[in-house]
PDB file of C-alpha atoms and ligand atoms in Angstrom:
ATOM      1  CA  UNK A   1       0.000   0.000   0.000  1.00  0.00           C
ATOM      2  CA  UNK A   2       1.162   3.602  -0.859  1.00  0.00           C
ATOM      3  CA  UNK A   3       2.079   5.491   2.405  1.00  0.00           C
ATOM      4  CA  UNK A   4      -0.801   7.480   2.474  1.00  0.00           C
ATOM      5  CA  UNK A   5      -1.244  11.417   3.523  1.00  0.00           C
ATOM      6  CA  UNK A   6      -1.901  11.325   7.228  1.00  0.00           C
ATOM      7  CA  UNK A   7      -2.469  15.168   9.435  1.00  0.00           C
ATOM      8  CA  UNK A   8      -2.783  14.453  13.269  1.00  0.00           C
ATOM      9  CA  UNK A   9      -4.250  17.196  14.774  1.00  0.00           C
ATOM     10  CA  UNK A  10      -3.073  16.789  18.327  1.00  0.00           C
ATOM     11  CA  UNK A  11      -2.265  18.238  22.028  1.00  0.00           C
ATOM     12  CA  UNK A  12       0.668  16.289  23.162  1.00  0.00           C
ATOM     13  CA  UNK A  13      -0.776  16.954  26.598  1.00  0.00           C
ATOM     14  CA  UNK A  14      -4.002  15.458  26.116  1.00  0.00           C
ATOM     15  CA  UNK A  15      -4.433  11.441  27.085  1.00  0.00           C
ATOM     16  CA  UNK A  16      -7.331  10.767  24.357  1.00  0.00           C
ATOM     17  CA  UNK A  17      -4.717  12.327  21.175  1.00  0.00           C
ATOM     18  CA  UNK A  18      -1.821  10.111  23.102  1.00  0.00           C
ATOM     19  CA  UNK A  19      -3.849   7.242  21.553  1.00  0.00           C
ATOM     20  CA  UNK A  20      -3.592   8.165  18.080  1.00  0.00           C
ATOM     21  CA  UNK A  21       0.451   8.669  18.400  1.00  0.00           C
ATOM     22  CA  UNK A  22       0.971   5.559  20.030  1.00  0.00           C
ATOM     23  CA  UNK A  23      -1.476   3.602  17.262  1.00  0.00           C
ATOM     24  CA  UNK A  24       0.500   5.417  14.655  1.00  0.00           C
ATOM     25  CA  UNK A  25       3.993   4.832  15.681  1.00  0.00           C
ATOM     26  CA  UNK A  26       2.827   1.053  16.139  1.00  0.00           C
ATOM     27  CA  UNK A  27       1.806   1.196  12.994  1.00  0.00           C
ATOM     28  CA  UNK A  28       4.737   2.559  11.374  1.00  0.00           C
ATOM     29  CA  UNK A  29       2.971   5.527   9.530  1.00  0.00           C
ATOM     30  CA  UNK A  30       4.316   8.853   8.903  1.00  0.00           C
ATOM     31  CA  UNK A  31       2.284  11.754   9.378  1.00  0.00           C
ATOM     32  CA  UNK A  32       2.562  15.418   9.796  1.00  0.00           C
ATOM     33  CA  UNK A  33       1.827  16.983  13.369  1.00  0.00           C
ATOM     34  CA  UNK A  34      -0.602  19.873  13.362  1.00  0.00           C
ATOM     35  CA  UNK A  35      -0.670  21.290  17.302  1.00  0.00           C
ATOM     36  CA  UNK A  36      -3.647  22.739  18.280  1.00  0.00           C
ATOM     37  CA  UNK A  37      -3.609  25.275  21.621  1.00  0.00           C
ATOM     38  CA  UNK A  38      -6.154  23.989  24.172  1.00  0.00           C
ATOM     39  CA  UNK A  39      -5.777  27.269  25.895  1.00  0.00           C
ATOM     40  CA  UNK A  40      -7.721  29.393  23.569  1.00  0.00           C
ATOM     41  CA  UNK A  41     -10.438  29.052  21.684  1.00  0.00           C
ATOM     42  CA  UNK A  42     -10.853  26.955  18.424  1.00  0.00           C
ATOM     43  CA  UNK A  43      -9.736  28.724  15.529  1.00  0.00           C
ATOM     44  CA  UNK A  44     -12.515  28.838  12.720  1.00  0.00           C
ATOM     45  CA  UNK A  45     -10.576  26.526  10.009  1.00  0.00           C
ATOM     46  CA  UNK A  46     -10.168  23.997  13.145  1.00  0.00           C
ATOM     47  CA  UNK A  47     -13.479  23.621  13.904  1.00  0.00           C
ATOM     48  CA  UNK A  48     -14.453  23.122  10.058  1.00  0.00           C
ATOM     49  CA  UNK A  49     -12.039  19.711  10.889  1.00  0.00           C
ATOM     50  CA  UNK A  50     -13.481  19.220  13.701  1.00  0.00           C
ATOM     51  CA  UNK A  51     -16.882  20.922  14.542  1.00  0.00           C
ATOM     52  CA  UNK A  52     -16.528  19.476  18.376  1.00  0.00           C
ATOM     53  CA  UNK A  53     -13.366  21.430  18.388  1.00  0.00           C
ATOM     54  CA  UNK A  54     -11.528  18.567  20.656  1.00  0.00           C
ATOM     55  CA  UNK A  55      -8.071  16.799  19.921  1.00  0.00           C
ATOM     56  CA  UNK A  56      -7.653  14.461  18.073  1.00  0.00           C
ATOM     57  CA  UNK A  57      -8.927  14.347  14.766  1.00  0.00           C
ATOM     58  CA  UNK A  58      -6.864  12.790  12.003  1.00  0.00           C
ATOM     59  CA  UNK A  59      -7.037  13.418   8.350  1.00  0.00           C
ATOM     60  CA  UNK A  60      -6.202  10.451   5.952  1.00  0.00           C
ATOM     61  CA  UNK A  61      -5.926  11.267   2.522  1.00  0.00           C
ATOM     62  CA  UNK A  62      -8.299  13.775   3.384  1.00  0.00           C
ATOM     63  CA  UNK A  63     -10.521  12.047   4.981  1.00  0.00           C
ATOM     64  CA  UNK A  64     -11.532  13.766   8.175  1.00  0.00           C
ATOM     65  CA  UNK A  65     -12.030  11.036  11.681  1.00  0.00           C
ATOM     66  CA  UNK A  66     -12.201  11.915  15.007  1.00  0.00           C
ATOM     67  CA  UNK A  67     -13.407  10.815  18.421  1.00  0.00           C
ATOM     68  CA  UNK A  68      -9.778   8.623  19.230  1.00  0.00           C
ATOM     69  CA  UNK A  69     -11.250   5.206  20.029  1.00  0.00           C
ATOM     70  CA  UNK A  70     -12.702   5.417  16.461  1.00  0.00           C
ATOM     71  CA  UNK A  71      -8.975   6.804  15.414  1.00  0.00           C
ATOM     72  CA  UNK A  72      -7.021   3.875  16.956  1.00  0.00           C
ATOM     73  CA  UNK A  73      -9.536   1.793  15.627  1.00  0.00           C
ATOM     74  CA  UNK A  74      -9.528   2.882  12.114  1.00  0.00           C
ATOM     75  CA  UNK A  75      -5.752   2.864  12.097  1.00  0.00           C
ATOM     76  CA  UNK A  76      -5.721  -0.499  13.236  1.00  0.00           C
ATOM     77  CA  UNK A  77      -8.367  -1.712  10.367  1.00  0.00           C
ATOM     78  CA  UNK A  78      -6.702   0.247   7.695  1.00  0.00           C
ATOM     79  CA  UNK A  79      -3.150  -1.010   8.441  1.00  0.00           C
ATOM     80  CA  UNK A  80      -3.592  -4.546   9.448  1.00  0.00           C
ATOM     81  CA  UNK A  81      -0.796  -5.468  11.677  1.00  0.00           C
ATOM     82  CA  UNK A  82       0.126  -7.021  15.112  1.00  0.00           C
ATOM     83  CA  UNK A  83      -2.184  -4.245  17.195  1.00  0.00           C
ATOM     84  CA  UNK A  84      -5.803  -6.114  16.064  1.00  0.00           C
ATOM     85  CA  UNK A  85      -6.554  -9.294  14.030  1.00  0.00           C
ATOM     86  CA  UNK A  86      -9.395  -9.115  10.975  1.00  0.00           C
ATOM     87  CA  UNK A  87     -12.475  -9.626  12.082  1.00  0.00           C
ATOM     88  CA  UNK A  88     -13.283 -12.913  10.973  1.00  0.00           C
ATOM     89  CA  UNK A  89     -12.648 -15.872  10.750  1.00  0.00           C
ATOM     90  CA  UNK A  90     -15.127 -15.764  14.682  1.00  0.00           C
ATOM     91  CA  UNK A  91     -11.823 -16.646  16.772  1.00  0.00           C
ATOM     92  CA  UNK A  92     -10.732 -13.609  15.993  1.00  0.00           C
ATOM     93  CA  UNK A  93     -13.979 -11.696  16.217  1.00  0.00           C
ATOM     94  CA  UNK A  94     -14.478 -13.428  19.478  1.00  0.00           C
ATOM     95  CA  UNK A  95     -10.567 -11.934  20.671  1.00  0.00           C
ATOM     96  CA  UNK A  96     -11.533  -8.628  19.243  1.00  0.00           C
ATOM     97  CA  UNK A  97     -14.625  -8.430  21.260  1.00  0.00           C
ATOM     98  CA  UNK A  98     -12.616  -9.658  24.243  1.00  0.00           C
ATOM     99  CA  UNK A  99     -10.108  -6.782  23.670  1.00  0.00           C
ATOM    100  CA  UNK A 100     -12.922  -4.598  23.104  1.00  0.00           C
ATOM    101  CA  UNK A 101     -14.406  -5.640  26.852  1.00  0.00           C
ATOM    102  CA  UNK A 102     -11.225  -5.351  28.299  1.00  0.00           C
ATOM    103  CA  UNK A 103     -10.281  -1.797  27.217  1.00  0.00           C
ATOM    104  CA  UNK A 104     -13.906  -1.187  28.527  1.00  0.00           C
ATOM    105  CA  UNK A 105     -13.906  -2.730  32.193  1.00  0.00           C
ATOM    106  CA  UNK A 106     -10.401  -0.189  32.395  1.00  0.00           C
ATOM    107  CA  UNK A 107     -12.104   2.840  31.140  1.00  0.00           C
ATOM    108  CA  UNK A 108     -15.974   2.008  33.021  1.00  0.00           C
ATOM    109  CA  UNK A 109     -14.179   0.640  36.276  1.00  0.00           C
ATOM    110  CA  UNK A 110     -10.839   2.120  36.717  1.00  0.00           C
ATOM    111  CA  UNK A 111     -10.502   5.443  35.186  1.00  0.00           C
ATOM    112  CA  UNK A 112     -13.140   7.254  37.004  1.00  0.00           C
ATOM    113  CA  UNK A 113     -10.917   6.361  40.167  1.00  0.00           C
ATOM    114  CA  UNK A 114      -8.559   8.226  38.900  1.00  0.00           C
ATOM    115  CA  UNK A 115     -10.278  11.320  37.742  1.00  0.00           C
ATOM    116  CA  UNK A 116     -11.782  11.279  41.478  1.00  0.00           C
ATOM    117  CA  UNK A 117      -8.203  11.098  42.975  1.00  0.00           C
ATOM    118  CA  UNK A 118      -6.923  14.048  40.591  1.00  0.00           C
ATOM    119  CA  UNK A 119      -9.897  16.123  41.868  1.00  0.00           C
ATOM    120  CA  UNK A 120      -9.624  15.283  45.800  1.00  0.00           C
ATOM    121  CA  UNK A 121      -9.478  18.253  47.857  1.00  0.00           C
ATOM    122  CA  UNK A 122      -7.931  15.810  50.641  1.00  0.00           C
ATOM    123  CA  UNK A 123      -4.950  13.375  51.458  1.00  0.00           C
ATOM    124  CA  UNK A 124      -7.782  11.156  52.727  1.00  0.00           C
ATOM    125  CA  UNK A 125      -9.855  11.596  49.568  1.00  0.00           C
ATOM    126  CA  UNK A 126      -6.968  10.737  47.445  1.00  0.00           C
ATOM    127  CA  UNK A 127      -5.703   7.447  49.623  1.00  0.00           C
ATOM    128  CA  UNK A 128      -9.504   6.161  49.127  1.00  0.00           C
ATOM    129  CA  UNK A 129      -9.354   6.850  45.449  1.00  0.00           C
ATOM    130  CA  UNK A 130      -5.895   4.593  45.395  1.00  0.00           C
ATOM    131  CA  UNK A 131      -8.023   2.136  47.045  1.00  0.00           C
ATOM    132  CA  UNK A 132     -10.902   2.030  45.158  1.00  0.00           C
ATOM    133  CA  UNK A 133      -9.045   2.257  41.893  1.00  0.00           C
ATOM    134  CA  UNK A 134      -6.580  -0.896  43.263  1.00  0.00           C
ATOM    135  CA  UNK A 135      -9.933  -2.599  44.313  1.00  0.00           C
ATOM    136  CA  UNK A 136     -11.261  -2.090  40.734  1.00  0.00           C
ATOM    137  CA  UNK A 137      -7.941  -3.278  39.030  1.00  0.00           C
ATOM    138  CA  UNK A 138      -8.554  -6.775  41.235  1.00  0.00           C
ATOM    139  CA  UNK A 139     -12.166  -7.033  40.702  1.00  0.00           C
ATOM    140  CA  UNK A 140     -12.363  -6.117  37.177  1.00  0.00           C
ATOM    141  CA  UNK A 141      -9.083  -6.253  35.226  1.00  0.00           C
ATOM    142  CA  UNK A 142      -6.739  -8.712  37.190  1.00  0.00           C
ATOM    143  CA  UNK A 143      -9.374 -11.318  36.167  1.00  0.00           C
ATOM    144  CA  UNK A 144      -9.117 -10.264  32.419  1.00  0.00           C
ATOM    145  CA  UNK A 145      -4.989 -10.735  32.226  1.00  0.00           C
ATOM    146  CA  UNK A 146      -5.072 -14.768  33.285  1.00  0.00           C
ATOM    147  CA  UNK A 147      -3.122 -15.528  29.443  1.00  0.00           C
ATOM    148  CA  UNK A 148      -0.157 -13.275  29.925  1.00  0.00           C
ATOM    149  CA  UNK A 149       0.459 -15.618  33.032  1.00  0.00           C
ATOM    150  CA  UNK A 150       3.850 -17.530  31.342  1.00  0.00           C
ATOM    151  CA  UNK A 151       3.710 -15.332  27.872  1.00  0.00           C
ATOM    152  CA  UNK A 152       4.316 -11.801  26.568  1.00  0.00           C
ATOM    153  CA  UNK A 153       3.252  -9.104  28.636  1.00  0.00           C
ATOM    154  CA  UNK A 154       0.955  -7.590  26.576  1.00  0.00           C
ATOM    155  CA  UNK A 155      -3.383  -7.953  25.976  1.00  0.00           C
ATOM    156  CA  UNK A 156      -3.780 -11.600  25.364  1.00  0.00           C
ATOM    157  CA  UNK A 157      -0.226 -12.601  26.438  1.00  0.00           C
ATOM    158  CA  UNK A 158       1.297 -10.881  23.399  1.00  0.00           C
ATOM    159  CA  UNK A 159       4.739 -10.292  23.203  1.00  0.00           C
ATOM    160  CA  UNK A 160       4.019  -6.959  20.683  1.00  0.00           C
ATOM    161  CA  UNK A 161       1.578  -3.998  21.665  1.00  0.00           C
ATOM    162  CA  UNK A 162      -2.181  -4.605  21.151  1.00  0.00           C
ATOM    163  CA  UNK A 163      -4.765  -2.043  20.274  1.00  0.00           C
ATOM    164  CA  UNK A 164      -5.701  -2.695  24.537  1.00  0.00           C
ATOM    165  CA  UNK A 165      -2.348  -0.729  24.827  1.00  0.00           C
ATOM    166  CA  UNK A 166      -2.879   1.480  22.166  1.00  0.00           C
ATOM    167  CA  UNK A 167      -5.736   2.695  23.932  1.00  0.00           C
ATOM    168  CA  UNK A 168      -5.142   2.471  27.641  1.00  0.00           C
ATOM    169  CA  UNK A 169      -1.521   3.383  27.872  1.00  0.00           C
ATOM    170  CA  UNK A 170      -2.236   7.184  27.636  1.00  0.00           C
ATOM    171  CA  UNK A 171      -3.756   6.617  31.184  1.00  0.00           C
ATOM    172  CA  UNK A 172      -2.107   4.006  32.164  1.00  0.00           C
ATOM    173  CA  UNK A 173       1.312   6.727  32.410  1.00  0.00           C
ATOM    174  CA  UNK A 174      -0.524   9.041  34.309  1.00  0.00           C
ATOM    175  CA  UNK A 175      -1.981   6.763  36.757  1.00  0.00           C
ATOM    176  CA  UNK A 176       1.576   5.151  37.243  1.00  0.00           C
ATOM    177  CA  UNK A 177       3.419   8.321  36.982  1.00  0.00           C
ATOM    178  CA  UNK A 178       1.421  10.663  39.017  1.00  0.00           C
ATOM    179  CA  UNK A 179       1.739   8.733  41.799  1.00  0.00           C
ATOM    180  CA  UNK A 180       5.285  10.138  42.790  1.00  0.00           C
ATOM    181  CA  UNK A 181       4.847  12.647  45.655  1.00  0.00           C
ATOM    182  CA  UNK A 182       6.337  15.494  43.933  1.00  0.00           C
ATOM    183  CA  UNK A 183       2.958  15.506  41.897  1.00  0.00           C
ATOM    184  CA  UNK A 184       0.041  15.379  44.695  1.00  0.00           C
ATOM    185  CA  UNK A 185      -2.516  13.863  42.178  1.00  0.00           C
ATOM    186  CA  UNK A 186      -2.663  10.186  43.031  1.00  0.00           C
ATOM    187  CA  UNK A 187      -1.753   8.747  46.389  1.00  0.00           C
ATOM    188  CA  UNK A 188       1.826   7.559  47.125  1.00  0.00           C
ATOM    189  CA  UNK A 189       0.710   4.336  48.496  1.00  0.00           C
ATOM    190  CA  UNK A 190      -0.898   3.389  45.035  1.00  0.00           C
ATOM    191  CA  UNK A 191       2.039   1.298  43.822  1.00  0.00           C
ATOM    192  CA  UNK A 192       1.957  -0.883  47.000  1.00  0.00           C
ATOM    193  CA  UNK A 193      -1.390  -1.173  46.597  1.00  0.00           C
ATOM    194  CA  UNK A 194      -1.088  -2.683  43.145  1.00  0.00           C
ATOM    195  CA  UNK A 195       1.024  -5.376  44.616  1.00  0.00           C
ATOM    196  CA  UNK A 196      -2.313  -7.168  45.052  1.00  0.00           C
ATOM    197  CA  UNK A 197      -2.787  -7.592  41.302  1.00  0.00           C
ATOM    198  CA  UNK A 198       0.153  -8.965  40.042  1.00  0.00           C
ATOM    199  CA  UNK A 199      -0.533  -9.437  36.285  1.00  0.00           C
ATOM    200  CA  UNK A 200      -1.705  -5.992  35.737  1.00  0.00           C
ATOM    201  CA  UNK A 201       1.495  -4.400  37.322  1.00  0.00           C
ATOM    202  CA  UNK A 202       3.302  -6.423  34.724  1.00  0.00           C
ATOM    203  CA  UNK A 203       1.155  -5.367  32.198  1.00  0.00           C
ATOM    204  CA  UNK A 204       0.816  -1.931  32.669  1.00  0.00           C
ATOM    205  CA  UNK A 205       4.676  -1.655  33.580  1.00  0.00           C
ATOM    206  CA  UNK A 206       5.580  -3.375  30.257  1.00  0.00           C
ATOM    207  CA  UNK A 207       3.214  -0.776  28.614  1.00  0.00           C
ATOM    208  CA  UNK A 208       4.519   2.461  29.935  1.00  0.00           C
ATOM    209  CA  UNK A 209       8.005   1.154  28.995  1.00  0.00           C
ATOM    210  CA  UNK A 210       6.765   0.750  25.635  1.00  0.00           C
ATOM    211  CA  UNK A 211       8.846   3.095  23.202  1.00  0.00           C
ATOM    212  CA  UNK A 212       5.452   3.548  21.427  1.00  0.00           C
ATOM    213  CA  UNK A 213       3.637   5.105  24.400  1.00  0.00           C
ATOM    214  CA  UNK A 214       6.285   6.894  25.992  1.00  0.00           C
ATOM    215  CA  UNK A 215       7.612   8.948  23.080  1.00  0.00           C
ATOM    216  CA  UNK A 216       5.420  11.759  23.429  1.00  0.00           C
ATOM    217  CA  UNK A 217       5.505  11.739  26.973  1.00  0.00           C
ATOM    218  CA  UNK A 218       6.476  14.670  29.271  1.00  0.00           C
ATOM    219  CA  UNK A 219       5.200  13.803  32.513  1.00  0.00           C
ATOM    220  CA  UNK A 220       5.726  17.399  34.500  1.00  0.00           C
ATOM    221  CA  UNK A 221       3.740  19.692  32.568  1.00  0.00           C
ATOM    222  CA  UNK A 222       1.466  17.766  31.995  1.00  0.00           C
ATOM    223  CA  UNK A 223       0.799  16.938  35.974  1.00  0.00           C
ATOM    224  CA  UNK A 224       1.665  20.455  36.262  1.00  0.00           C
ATOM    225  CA  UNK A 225      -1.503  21.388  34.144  1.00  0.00           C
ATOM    226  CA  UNK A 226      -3.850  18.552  35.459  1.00  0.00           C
ATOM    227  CA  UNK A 227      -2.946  20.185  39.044  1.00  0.00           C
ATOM    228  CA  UNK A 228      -3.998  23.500  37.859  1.00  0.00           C
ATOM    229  CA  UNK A 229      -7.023  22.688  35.930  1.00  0.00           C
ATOM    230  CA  UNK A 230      -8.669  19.864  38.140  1.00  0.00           C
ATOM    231  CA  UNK A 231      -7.318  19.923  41.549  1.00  0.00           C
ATOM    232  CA  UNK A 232      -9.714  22.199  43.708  1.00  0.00           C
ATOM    233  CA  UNK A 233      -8.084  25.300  44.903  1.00  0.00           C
ATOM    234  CA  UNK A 234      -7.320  25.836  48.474  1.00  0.00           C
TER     235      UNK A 234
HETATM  236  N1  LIG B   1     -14.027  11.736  23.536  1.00  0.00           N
HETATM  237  C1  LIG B   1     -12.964  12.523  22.954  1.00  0.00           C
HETATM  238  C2  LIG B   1     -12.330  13.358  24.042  1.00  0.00           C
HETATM  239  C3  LIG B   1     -11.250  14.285  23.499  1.00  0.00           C
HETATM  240  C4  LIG B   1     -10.976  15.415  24.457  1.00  0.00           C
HETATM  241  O1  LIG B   1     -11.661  15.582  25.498  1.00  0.00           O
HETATM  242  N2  LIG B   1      -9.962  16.200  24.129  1.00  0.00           N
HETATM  243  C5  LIG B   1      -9.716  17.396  24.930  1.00  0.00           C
HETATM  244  C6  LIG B   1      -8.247  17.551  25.314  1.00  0.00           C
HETATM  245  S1  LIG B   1      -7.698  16.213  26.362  1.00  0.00           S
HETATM  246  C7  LIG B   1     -10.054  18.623  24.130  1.00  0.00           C
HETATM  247  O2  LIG B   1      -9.834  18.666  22.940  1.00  0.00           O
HETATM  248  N3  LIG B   1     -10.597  19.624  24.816  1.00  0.00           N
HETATM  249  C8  LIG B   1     -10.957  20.854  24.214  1.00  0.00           C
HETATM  250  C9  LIG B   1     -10.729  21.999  25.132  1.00  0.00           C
HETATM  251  O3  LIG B   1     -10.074  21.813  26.162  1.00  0.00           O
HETATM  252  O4  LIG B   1     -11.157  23.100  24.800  1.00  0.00           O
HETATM  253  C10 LIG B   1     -11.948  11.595  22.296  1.00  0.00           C
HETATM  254  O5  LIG B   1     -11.798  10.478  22.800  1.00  0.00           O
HETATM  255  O6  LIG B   1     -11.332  11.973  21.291  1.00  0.00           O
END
């Protein structure tokens, strides 16, 4: 296939356009960076691209998609490749649809632990958001990781990154990485707390390490402007 003309309108800050660089890069597509400022409003000609006016949208060949689950998604069907199997023959619709669960029991079960912890006014608040977001992780995840027990860290016990990677790892860096002191966002005592769901600290470990994921990555301004646009103000 001829490389074709990609445009990633992005916010290297922003976890949902993370997923479209890391699906990219994985993918082994060029494609021209277009950065849009979050900080002021949506220029006219960016909100003909995108008439939400969010990050990301991606153009391909002209072709204007946005929303990034549907990015990473689209990627991943256009560019067939270790990241997602075709759809059929049904083993591999039935893997796709257990990806497709998986990616959602992080985003419905864990995430929202960790947008409470980012906006907790308290120490206390943001301990019980570690533990509710650990308890999740057991409960709903651990469960979901049983085949990387013995193979490749990765979704499914692959030894290459998945599309579950492609579109968790975004959070799964600032879950992990704000939970050094110096950043007050999510508690300290997280990481210990994870000790209680062994495969998914492999997991997620193996996926922030991931060249892929990290490349964009600049973890103190972006905690820096989580702090000062979530955490509540003293
Ligand atoms: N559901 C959207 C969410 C995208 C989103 O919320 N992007 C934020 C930045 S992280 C944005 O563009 N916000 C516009 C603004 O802050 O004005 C997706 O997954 O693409």
């Amino acid at each position: 296939m001829s490389q074709p003309k990609i445009t990633l309108y992005t916010n290297r800050g922003c976890p949902w356009a993370h997923r479209a660089h890391i699906a990219l890069k994985e993918s082994g597509l060029n494609y021209e960076e277009v950065t849009i400022d979050l900080k002021t409003p949506r220029e006219p000609w960016y909100l003909e691209v995108n008439p939400r006016g969010l990050v990301p949208s991606l153009s391909y060949n002209g072709n204007i998609i946005t929303e990034s689950g549907i990015v990473a998604q689209f990627i991943a069907d256009a560019h067939p490749s270790h990241l997602l199997p075709p759809s059929g023959p049904v083993e591999n619709a039935l893997y796709r649809a257990r990806l497709a669960f998986f990616v959602d029991a992080f985003f419905s079960k864990v995430v929202p632990h960790f947008f409470a912890s980012v906006k907790s006014a308290s120490e206390e608040e943001r301990d019980a958001a570690a533990e509710a977001l650990a308890a999740a992780v057991v409960k709903e995840v651990e469960p979901l990781l049983a085949e990387i027990e013995g193979k490749g860290p990765f979704f499914g016990g692959s030894e290459k990154l998945t599309l579950a990677e492609v579109q968790s790892g975004s959070f799964l860096l600032r879950i992990l990485g704000f939970s050094k002191p110096e950043h007050g966002l999510v508690s300290a005592k997280l990481p210990a707390l994870l000790e209680k769901a062994p495969r998914f600290k492999r997991w997620a470990e193996a996926t922030i390490n991931h060249e892929s994921v990290n490349f964009i990555w600049d973890e103190k301004p972006v905690a820096d402007h989580m702090r000062a646009k979530w955490a509540p103000k003293p």
